[in-house]
């Protein structure tokens, strides 16, 4: 399943190509989805391409090919709570009857941790780099000893990207987070941007603005209005397989 906006954009592109044989322009997509800027369309296009729903053809303007459509309509994401969507078939790949890399990682980590520990749901992947909306519904759980947890409700995410390497968070790590909607300056959090993009960054409060700071000088700090960012959880521990 996709987010509502991803689903709506995919349907719009499909219908326009079926009617005219030509993909819509970014301006037409922006107007159809009632977005304020074309940058939002660009992020949605990248997400659809990563999930294997569309393909952009190189060196051709407005060249988009719809590869497949979702089997069921996307469920809306209600405000005020963490409710990720299923990414079918693995990120950027068509479904195949083999284990995904996430499944392999989770099963390998599970084999190293006692099954008598506290079960923590694996919610999918999180970007420690360019934000992506690739968080899945829980399909696995990770049994963790109590010393890796704190009070409250917890969930786990597999890290993709290198923007937090100087904080000791590497590509392929599994981060453990406490579910909460607030945090202090300096905390490493999962932030949902514009209800579309999820990213793992360090929180900095700058007056009325929120800064999402990378721990890698190759990445710029993103400064956003408080209405664009919702905190989903705070990092409390990390699992790494060597």
PDB file of C-alpha atoms in Angstrom:
ATOM      1  CA  UNK A   1       0.000   0.000   0.000  1.00  0.00           C
ATOM      2  CA  UNK A   2       0.989   3.609  -0.552  1.00  0.00           C
ATOM      3  CA  UNK A   3       0.300   6.838   1.248  1.00  0.00           C
ATOM      4  CA  UNK A   4      -2.844   8.639   0.098  1.00  0.00           C
ATOM      5  CA  UNK A   5      -0.912  11.230  -1.912  1.00  0.00           C
ATOM      6  CA  UNK A   6       1.321   8.627  -3.536  1.00  0.00           C
ATOM      7  CA  UNK A   7      -1.752   6.589  -4.468  1.00  0.00           C
ATOM      8  CA  UNK A   8      -3.590   9.644  -5.834  1.00  0.00           C
ATOM      9  CA  UNK A   9      -0.614  10.713  -7.932  1.00  0.00           C
ATOM     10  CA  UNK A  10      -0.127   7.229  -9.369  1.00  0.00           C
ATOM     11  CA  UNK A  11      -3.807   7.041 -10.336  1.00  0.00           C
ATOM     12  CA  UNK A  12      -3.684  10.528 -11.886  1.00  0.00           C
ATOM     13  CA  UNK A  13      -0.635   9.663 -14.003  1.00  0.00           C
ATOM     14  CA  UNK A  14      -2.216   6.365 -15.068  1.00  0.00           C
ATOM     15  CA  UNK A  15      -5.538   7.958 -16.044  1.00  0.00           C
ATOM     16  CA  UNK A  16      -3.870  10.816 -17.941  1.00  0.00           C
ATOM     17  CA  UNK A  17      -1.660   8.421 -19.913  1.00  0.00           C
ATOM     18  CA  UNK A  18      -4.632   6.193 -20.698  1.00  0.00           C
ATOM     19  CA  UNK A  19      -6.574   9.200 -22.015  1.00  0.00           C
ATOM     20  CA  UNK A  20      -3.845  11.008 -23.969  1.00  0.00           C
ATOM     21  CA  UNK A  21      -0.821   8.721 -24.045  1.00  0.00           C
ATOM     22  CA  UNK A  22       1.294  11.530 -22.541  1.00  0.00           C
ATOM     23  CA  UNK A  23       2.281  11.818 -18.865  1.00  0.00           C
ATOM     24  CA  UNK A  24       1.098  14.979 -17.075  1.00  0.00           C
ATOM     25  CA  UNK A  25       3.518  17.808 -16.323  1.00  0.00           C
ATOM     26  CA  UNK A  26       4.715  18.555 -12.797  1.00  0.00           C
ATOM     27  CA  UNK A  27       2.469  21.639 -12.782  1.00  0.00           C
ATOM     28  CA  UNK A  28      -0.543  19.509 -13.707  1.00  0.00           C
ATOM     29  CA  UNK A  29       0.343  16.971 -11.002  1.00  0.00           C
ATOM     30  CA  UNK A  30       0.758  19.759  -8.437  1.00  0.00           C
ATOM     31  CA  UNK A  31      -2.644  21.231  -9.285  1.00  0.00           C
ATOM     32  CA  UNK A  32      -4.345  17.827  -9.310  1.00  0.00           C
ATOM     33  CA  UNK A  33      -3.046  16.985  -5.808  1.00  0.00           C
ATOM     34  CA  UNK A  34      -3.522  20.552  -4.510  1.00  0.00           C
ATOM     35  CA  UNK A  35       0.122  20.862  -3.445  1.00  0.00           C
ATOM     36  CA  UNK A  36       1.875  24.159  -2.907  1.00  0.00           C
ATOM     37  CA  UNK A  37       5.084  23.393  -4.787  1.00  0.00           C
ATOM     38  CA  UNK A  38       6.524  21.047  -7.381  1.00  0.00           C
ATOM     39  CA  UNK A  39       9.111  19.827  -4.870  1.00  0.00           C
ATOM     40  CA  UNK A  40       6.346  17.799  -3.205  1.00  0.00           C
ATOM     41  CA  UNK A  41       5.561  16.161  -6.552  1.00  0.00           C
ATOM     42  CA  UNK A  42       9.251  15.394  -7.058  1.00  0.00           C
ATOM     43  CA  UNK A  43       9.386  13.569  -3.695  1.00  0.00           C
ATOM     44  CA  UNK A  44       6.244  11.580  -4.537  1.00  0.00           C
ATOM     45  CA  UNK A  45       7.650  10.621  -7.963  1.00  0.00           C
ATOM     46  CA  UNK A  46      10.893   9.424  -6.344  1.00  0.00           C
ATOM     47  CA  UNK A  47       8.945   7.379  -3.795  1.00  0.00           C
ATOM     48  CA  UNK A  48       6.811   5.722  -6.501  1.00  0.00           C
ATOM     49  CA  UNK A  49       9.913   4.937  -8.550  1.00  0.00           C
ATOM     50  CA  UNK A  50      11.748   3.473  -5.540  1.00  0.00           C
ATOM     51  CA  UNK A  51       8.790   1.179  -4.850  1.00  0.00           C
ATOM     52  CA  UNK A  52       8.642  -0.063  -8.435  1.00  0.00           C
ATOM     53  CA  UNK A  53       5.297   1.493  -9.414  1.00  0.00           C
ATOM     54  CA  UNK A  54       6.696   3.795 -12.107  1.00  0.00           C
ATOM     55  CA  UNK A  55       9.846   4.143 -14.191  1.00  0.00           C
ATOM     56  CA  UNK A  56      11.321   7.405 -15.434  1.00  0.00           C
ATOM     57  CA  UNK A  57      12.934   7.125 -18.857  1.00  0.00           C
ATOM     58  CA  UNK A  58      16.312   8.914 -19.154  1.00  0.00           C
ATOM     59  CA  UNK A  59      16.974  11.874 -21.465  1.00  0.00           C
ATOM     60  CA  UNK A  60      13.300  12.415 -22.239  1.00  0.00           C
ATOM     61  CA  UNK A  61      11.110  15.174 -20.832  1.00  0.00           C
ATOM     62  CA  UNK A  62       7.949  14.073 -19.014  1.00  0.00           C
ATOM     63  CA  UNK A  63       8.818  10.423 -19.751  1.00  0.00           C
ATOM     64  CA  UNK A  64       7.134   8.304 -17.082  1.00  0.00           C
ATOM     65  CA  UNK A  65       5.996   4.704 -17.458  1.00  0.00           C
ATOM     66  CA  UNK A  66       3.488   3.163 -15.050  1.00  0.00           C
ATOM     67  CA  UNK A  67       4.735  -0.340 -14.260  1.00  0.00           C
ATOM     68  CA  UNK A  68       2.000  -1.499 -11.889  1.00  0.00           C
ATOM     69  CA  UNK A  69      -0.904  -0.251  -9.799  1.00  0.00           C
ATOM     70  CA  UNK A  70      -1.642  -1.045  -6.146  1.00  0.00           C
ATOM     71  CA  UNK A  71      -4.091  -3.860  -5.597  1.00  0.00           C
ATOM     72  CA  UNK A  72      -6.154  -1.943  -3.053  1.00  0.00           C
ATOM     73  CA  UNK A  73      -6.642   1.781  -2.339  1.00  0.00           C
ATOM     74  CA  UNK A  74      -4.261   3.363   0.107  1.00  0.00           C
ATOM     75  CA  UNK A  75      -5.484   3.890   3.650  1.00  0.00           C
ATOM     76  CA  UNK A  76      -5.375   7.511   4.898  1.00  0.00           C
ATOM     77  CA  UNK A  77      -2.799   8.354   7.548  1.00  0.00           C
ATOM     78  CA  UNK A  78      -4.600   9.951  10.506  1.00  0.00           C
ATOM     79  CA  UNK A  79      -2.918  12.936  12.156  1.00  0.00           C
ATOM     80  CA  UNK A  80      -1.629  12.632  15.654  1.00  0.00           C
ATOM     81  CA  UNK A  81      -0.348   9.087  15.639  1.00  0.00           C
ATOM     82  CA  UNK A  82       2.227   6.885  13.945  1.00  0.00           C
ATOM     83  CA  UNK A  83       0.469   4.770  11.322  1.00  0.00           C
ATOM     84  CA  UNK A  84       2.929   3.681   8.603  1.00  0.00           C
ATOM     85  CA  UNK A  85       1.918   2.173   5.270  1.00  0.00           C
ATOM     86  CA  UNK A  86       2.883  -1.160   3.718  1.00  0.00           C
ATOM     87  CA  UNK A  87       5.452  -1.046   0.930  1.00  0.00           C
ATOM     88  CA  UNK A  88       4.673  -4.174  -1.072  1.00  0.00           C
ATOM     89  CA  UNK A  89       7.453  -6.214  -2.633  1.00  0.00           C
ATOM     90  CA  UNK A  90      10.379  -4.409  -0.997  1.00  0.00           C
ATOM     91  CA  UNK A  91      11.715  -0.926  -1.638  1.00  0.00           C
ATOM     92  CA  UNK A  92      12.220  -0.320  -5.348  1.00  0.00           C
ATOM     93  CA  UNK A  93      11.613  -3.923  -6.367  1.00  0.00           C
ATOM     94  CA  UNK A  94       8.699  -5.907  -7.682  1.00  0.00           C
ATOM     95  CA  UNK A  95       7.324  -8.642  -5.408  1.00  0.00           C
ATOM     96  CA  UNK A  96       9.327 -11.846  -5.526  1.00  0.00           C
ATOM     97  CA  UNK A  97       8.989 -15.139  -3.630  1.00  0.00           C
ATOM     98  CA  UNK A  98      12.223 -14.584  -1.703  1.00  0.00           C
ATOM     99  CA  UNK A  99      13.033 -12.949   1.592  1.00  0.00           C
ATOM    100  CA  UNK A 100      13.616  -9.196   1.400  1.00  0.00           C
ATOM    101  CA  UNK A 101      16.809  -7.716   2.802  1.00  0.00           C
ATOM    102  CA  UNK A 102      14.789  -6.404   5.747  1.00  0.00           C
ATOM    103  CA  UNK A 103      13.436  -9.881   6.479  1.00  0.00           C
ATOM    104  CA  UNK A 104      16.942 -11.327   6.334  1.00  0.00           C
ATOM    105  CA  UNK A 105      18.296  -8.668   8.669  1.00  0.00           C
ATOM    106  CA  UNK A 106      15.490  -9.113  11.173  1.00  0.00           C
ATOM    107  CA  UNK A 107      15.767 -12.896  11.162  1.00  0.00           C
ATOM    108  CA  UNK A 108      19.539 -12.727  11.587  1.00  0.00           C
ATOM    109  CA  UNK A 109      19.225 -10.300  14.498  1.00  0.00           C
ATOM    110  CA  UNK A 110      16.418 -12.388  16.014  1.00  0.00           C
ATOM    111  CA  UNK A 111      18.724 -15.401  16.005  1.00  0.00           C
ATOM    112  CA  UNK A 112      21.220 -13.480  18.150  1.00  0.00           C
ATOM    113  CA  UNK A 113      18.745 -12.211  20.757  1.00  0.00           C
ATOM    114  CA  UNK A 114      16.962 -14.390  23.267  1.00  0.00           C
ATOM    115  CA  UNK A 115      13.339 -15.035  22.379  1.00  0.00           C
ATOM    116  CA  UNK A 116      12.487 -14.601  26.052  1.00  0.00           C
ATOM    117  CA  UNK A 117      13.130 -10.840  25.759  1.00  0.00           C
ATOM    118  CA  UNK A 118      10.555  -8.139  25.255  1.00  0.00           C
ATOM    119  CA  UNK A 119       9.097  -8.181  21.688  1.00  0.00           C
ATOM    120  CA  UNK A 120       9.549  -4.920  19.781  1.00  0.00           C
ATOM    121  CA  UNK A 121       7.828  -4.588  16.357  1.00  0.00           C
ATOM    122  CA  UNK A 122      10.006  -3.934  13.327  1.00  0.00           C
ATOM    123  CA  UNK A 123       8.209  -1.121  11.461  1.00  0.00           C
ATOM    124  CA  UNK A 124      10.358  -1.186   8.306  1.00  0.00           C
ATOM    125  CA  UNK A 125      13.076   1.173   7.090  1.00  0.00           C
ATOM    126  CA  UNK A 126      14.013   4.737   7.965  1.00  0.00           C
ATOM    127  CA  UNK A 127      16.274   7.075   5.992  1.00  0.00           C
ATOM    128  CA  UNK A 128      19.349   8.513   7.681  1.00  0.00           C
ATOM    129  CA  UNK A 129      19.955  10.649   4.621  1.00  0.00           C
ATOM    130  CA  UNK A 130      17.460  11.914   2.065  1.00  0.00           C
ATOM    131  CA  UNK A 131      14.010  11.520   3.673  1.00  0.00           C
ATOM    132  CA  UNK A 132      11.849   8.709   2.326  1.00  0.00           C
ATOM    133  CA  UNK A 133       8.410   7.486   3.196  1.00  0.00           C
ATOM    134  CA  UNK A 134       9.325   3.820   3.361  1.00  0.00           C
ATOM    135  CA  UNK A 135       8.058   2.785   6.744  1.00  0.00           C
ATOM    136  CA  UNK A 136       6.044  -0.428   6.730  1.00  0.00           C
ATOM    137  CA  UNK A 137       3.443  -1.988   8.942  1.00  0.00           C
ATOM    138  CA  UNK A 138       5.035  -4.379  11.452  1.00  0.00           C
ATOM    139  CA  UNK A 139       5.610  -7.866  10.056  1.00  0.00           C
ATOM    140  CA  UNK A 140       8.332  -8.997  12.446  1.00  0.00           C
ATOM    141  CA  UNK A 141       9.285  -8.464  16.032  1.00  0.00           C
ATOM    142  CA  UNK A 142      12.658  -8.256  17.698  1.00  0.00           C
ATOM    143  CA  UNK A 143      13.064  -9.781  21.163  1.00  0.00           C
ATOM    144  CA  UNK A 144      15.191  -7.429  23.237  1.00  0.00           C
ATOM    145  CA  UNK A 145      16.516  -7.657  26.795  1.00  0.00           C
ATOM    146  CA  UNK A 146      14.984  -5.142  29.234  1.00  0.00           C
ATOM    147  CA  UNK A 147      18.238  -3.179  29.591  1.00  0.00           C
ATOM    148  CA  UNK A 148      17.929  -1.982  25.971  1.00  0.00           C
ATOM    149  CA  UNK A 149      14.448  -0.557  26.601  1.00  0.00           C
ATOM    150  CA  UNK A 150      12.899   2.165  28.730  1.00  0.00           C
ATOM    151  CA  UNK A 151       9.367   2.799  29.921  1.00  0.00           C
ATOM    152  CA  UNK A 152       6.577   3.226  27.392  1.00  0.00           C
ATOM    153  CA  UNK A 153       5.871   1.752  23.949  1.00  0.00           C
ATOM    154  CA  UNK A 154       8.725   0.916  21.584  1.00  0.00           C
ATOM    155  CA  UNK A 155       9.280   0.163  17.892  1.00  0.00           C
ATOM    156  CA  UNK A 156      12.315  -0.588  15.730  1.00  0.00           C
ATOM    157  CA  UNK A 157      13.474   0.590  12.308  1.00  0.00           C
ATOM    158  CA  UNK A 158      16.249  -0.522   9.985  1.00  0.00           C
ATOM    159  CA  UNK A 159      18.516   2.377   9.003  1.00  0.00           C
ATOM    160  CA  UNK A 160      19.231   3.220   5.383  1.00  0.00           C
ATOM    161  CA  UNK A 161      21.820   5.928   4.635  1.00  0.00           C
ATOM    162  CA  UNK A 162      24.909   7.479   6.202  1.00  0.00           C
ATOM    163  CA  UNK A 163      23.856  10.909   7.447  1.00  0.00           C
ATOM    164  CA  UNK A 164      24.092   9.851  11.130  1.00  0.00           C
ATOM    165  CA  UNK A 165      27.469   8.084  11.027  1.00  0.00           C
ATOM    166  CA  UNK A 166      29.161  10.546  13.389  1.00  0.00           C
ATOM    167  CA  UNK A 167      26.480   9.712  15.957  1.00  0.00           C
ATOM    168  CA  UNK A 168      27.485   6.050  15.654  1.00  0.00           C
ATOM    169  CA  UNK A 169      24.466   5.070  13.523  1.00  0.00           C
ATOM    170  CA  UNK A 170      25.473   3.157  10.397  1.00  0.00           C
ATOM    171  CA  UNK A 171      23.684   1.932   7.297  1.00  0.00           C
ATOM    172  CA  UNK A 172      22.049  -1.409   8.149  1.00  0.00           C
ATOM    173  CA  UNK A 173      21.779  -0.778  11.900  1.00  0.00           C
ATOM    174  CA  UNK A 174      18.472  -1.405  13.665  1.00  0.00           C
ATOM    175  CA  UNK A 175      17.455   1.525  15.864  1.00  0.00           C
ATOM    176  CA  UNK A 176      15.122   1.122  18.840  1.00  0.00           C
ATOM    177  CA  UNK A 177      12.808   4.049  19.541  1.00  0.00           C
ATOM    178  CA  UNK A 178      10.337   4.964  22.243  1.00  0.00           C
ATOM    179  CA  UNK A 179       7.072   6.138  20.730  1.00  0.00           C
ATOM    180  CA  UNK A 180       6.502   9.798  21.703  1.00  0.00           C
ATOM    181  CA  UNK A 181       5.440  13.059  20.071  1.00  0.00           C
ATOM    182  CA  UNK A 182       7.861  15.425  21.799  1.00  0.00           C
ATOM    183  CA  UNK A 183      11.607  15.614  22.408  1.00  0.00           C
ATOM    184  CA  UNK A 184      14.340  17.921  23.673  1.00  0.00           C
ATOM    185  CA  UNK A 185      17.016  19.707  21.676  1.00  0.00           C
ATOM    186  CA  UNK A 186      19.840  17.261  21.023  1.00  0.00           C
ATOM    187  CA  UNK A 187      17.648  14.145  20.976  1.00  0.00           C
ATOM    188  CA  UNK A 188      17.836  11.851  17.944  1.00  0.00           C
ATOM    189  CA  UNK A 189      14.305  11.388  16.664  1.00  0.00           C
ATOM    190  CA  UNK A 190      12.167   9.965  13.910  1.00  0.00           C
ATOM    191  CA  UNK A 191      10.519  12.977  12.275  1.00  0.00           C
ATOM    192  CA  UNK A 192       7.608  12.885   9.845  1.00  0.00           C
ATOM    193  CA  UNK A 193       7.806  15.804   7.414  1.00  0.00           C
ATOM    194  CA  UNK A 194       4.617  17.078   5.733  1.00  0.00           C
ATOM    195  CA  UNK A 195       2.928  13.767   6.674  1.00  0.00           C
ATOM    196  CA  UNK A 196       4.882  12.166   3.787  1.00  0.00           C
ATOM    197  CA  UNK A 197       8.588  11.771   4.570  1.00  0.00           C
ATOM    198  CA  UNK A 198      10.186  10.014   7.506  1.00  0.00           C
ATOM    199  CA  UNK A 199      13.784  10.618   8.521  1.00  0.00           C
ATOM    200  CA  UNK A 200      16.152   9.953  11.433  1.00  0.00           C
ATOM    201  CA  UNK A 201      17.878  13.147  12.580  1.00  0.00           C
ATOM    202  CA  UNK A 202      19.010  15.119  15.633  1.00  0.00           C
ATOM    203  CA  UNK A 203      16.467  17.666  16.832  1.00  0.00           C
ATOM    204  CA  UNK A 204      17.446  21.313  17.263  1.00  0.00           C
ATOM    205  CA  UNK A 205      14.889  23.941  18.263  1.00  0.00           C
ATOM    206  CA  UNK A 206      15.584  27.362  16.767  1.00  0.00           C
ATOM    207  CA  UNK A 207      13.032  29.804  18.067  1.00  0.00           C
ATOM    208  CA  UNK A 208       9.735  28.896  16.438  1.00  0.00           C
ATOM    209  CA  UNK A 209      11.466  26.701  13.841  1.00  0.00           C
ATOM    210  CA  UNK A 210      12.649  23.093  13.996  1.00  0.00           C
ATOM    211  CA  UNK A 211      16.036  22.042  12.643  1.00  0.00           C
ATOM    212  CA  UNK A 212      16.688  18.427  11.647  1.00  0.00           C
ATOM    213  CA  UNK A 213      20.448  18.033  11.911  1.00  0.00           C
ATOM    214  CA  UNK A 214      22.550  15.319  10.308  1.00  0.00           C
ATOM    215  CA  UNK A 215      25.638  13.834  11.964  1.00  0.00           C
ATOM    216  CA  UNK A 216      27.631  13.912   8.730  1.00  0.00           C
ATOM    217  CA  UNK A 217      29.105  17.139   7.274  1.00  0.00           C
ATOM    218  CA  UNK A 218      28.105  16.015   3.778  1.00  0.00           C
ATOM    219  CA  UNK A 219      24.431  16.662   4.637  1.00  0.00           C
ATOM    220  CA  UNK A 220      22.801  20.030   5.254  1.00  0.00           C
ATOM    221  CA  UNK A 221      20.598  20.792   8.231  1.00  0.00           C
ATOM    222  CA  UNK A 222      16.924  21.204   7.274  1.00  0.00           C
ATOM    223  CA  UNK A 223      15.108  24.047   9.030  1.00  0.00           C
ATOM    224  CA  UNK A 224      11.316  23.714   8.904  1.00  0.00           C
ATOM    225  CA  UNK A 225       8.243  25.288  10.425  1.00  0.00           C
ATOM    226  CA  UNK A 226       6.729  23.446  13.402  1.00  0.00           C
ATOM    227  CA  UNK A 227       3.551  22.770  11.409  1.00  0.00           C
ATOM    228  CA  UNK A 228       5.561  20.653   8.938  1.00  0.00           C
ATOM    229  CA  UNK A 229       7.262  18.319  11.431  1.00  0.00           C
ATOM    230  CA  UNK A 230       5.731  15.707  13.715  1.00  0.00           C
ATOM    231  CA  UNK A 231       7.928  13.740  16.099  1.00  0.00           C
ATOM    232  CA  UNK A 232       7.182  10.008  16.007  1.00  0.00           C
ATOM    233  CA  UNK A 233       9.727   8.617  18.446  1.00  0.00           C
ATOM    234  CA  UNK A 234      13.037   9.113  20.263  1.00  0.00           C
ATOM    235  CA  UNK A 235      16.114   6.916  19.836  1.00  0.00           C
ATOM    236  CA  UNK A 236      16.976   4.940  22.969  1.00  0.00           C
ATOM    237  CA  UNK A 237      19.208   2.086  21.754  1.00  0.00           C
ATOM    238  CA  UNK A 238      20.686   0.374  18.701  1.00  0.00           C
ATOM    239  CA  UNK A 239      21.287  -3.184  17.492  1.00  0.00           C
ATOM    240  CA  UNK A 240      24.121  -3.956  15.063  1.00  0.00           C
ATOM    241  CA  UNK A 241      25.113  -7.228  13.439  1.00  0.00           C
ATOM    242  CA  UNK A 242      28.748  -7.659  12.422  1.00  0.00           C
TER     243      UNK A 242
END
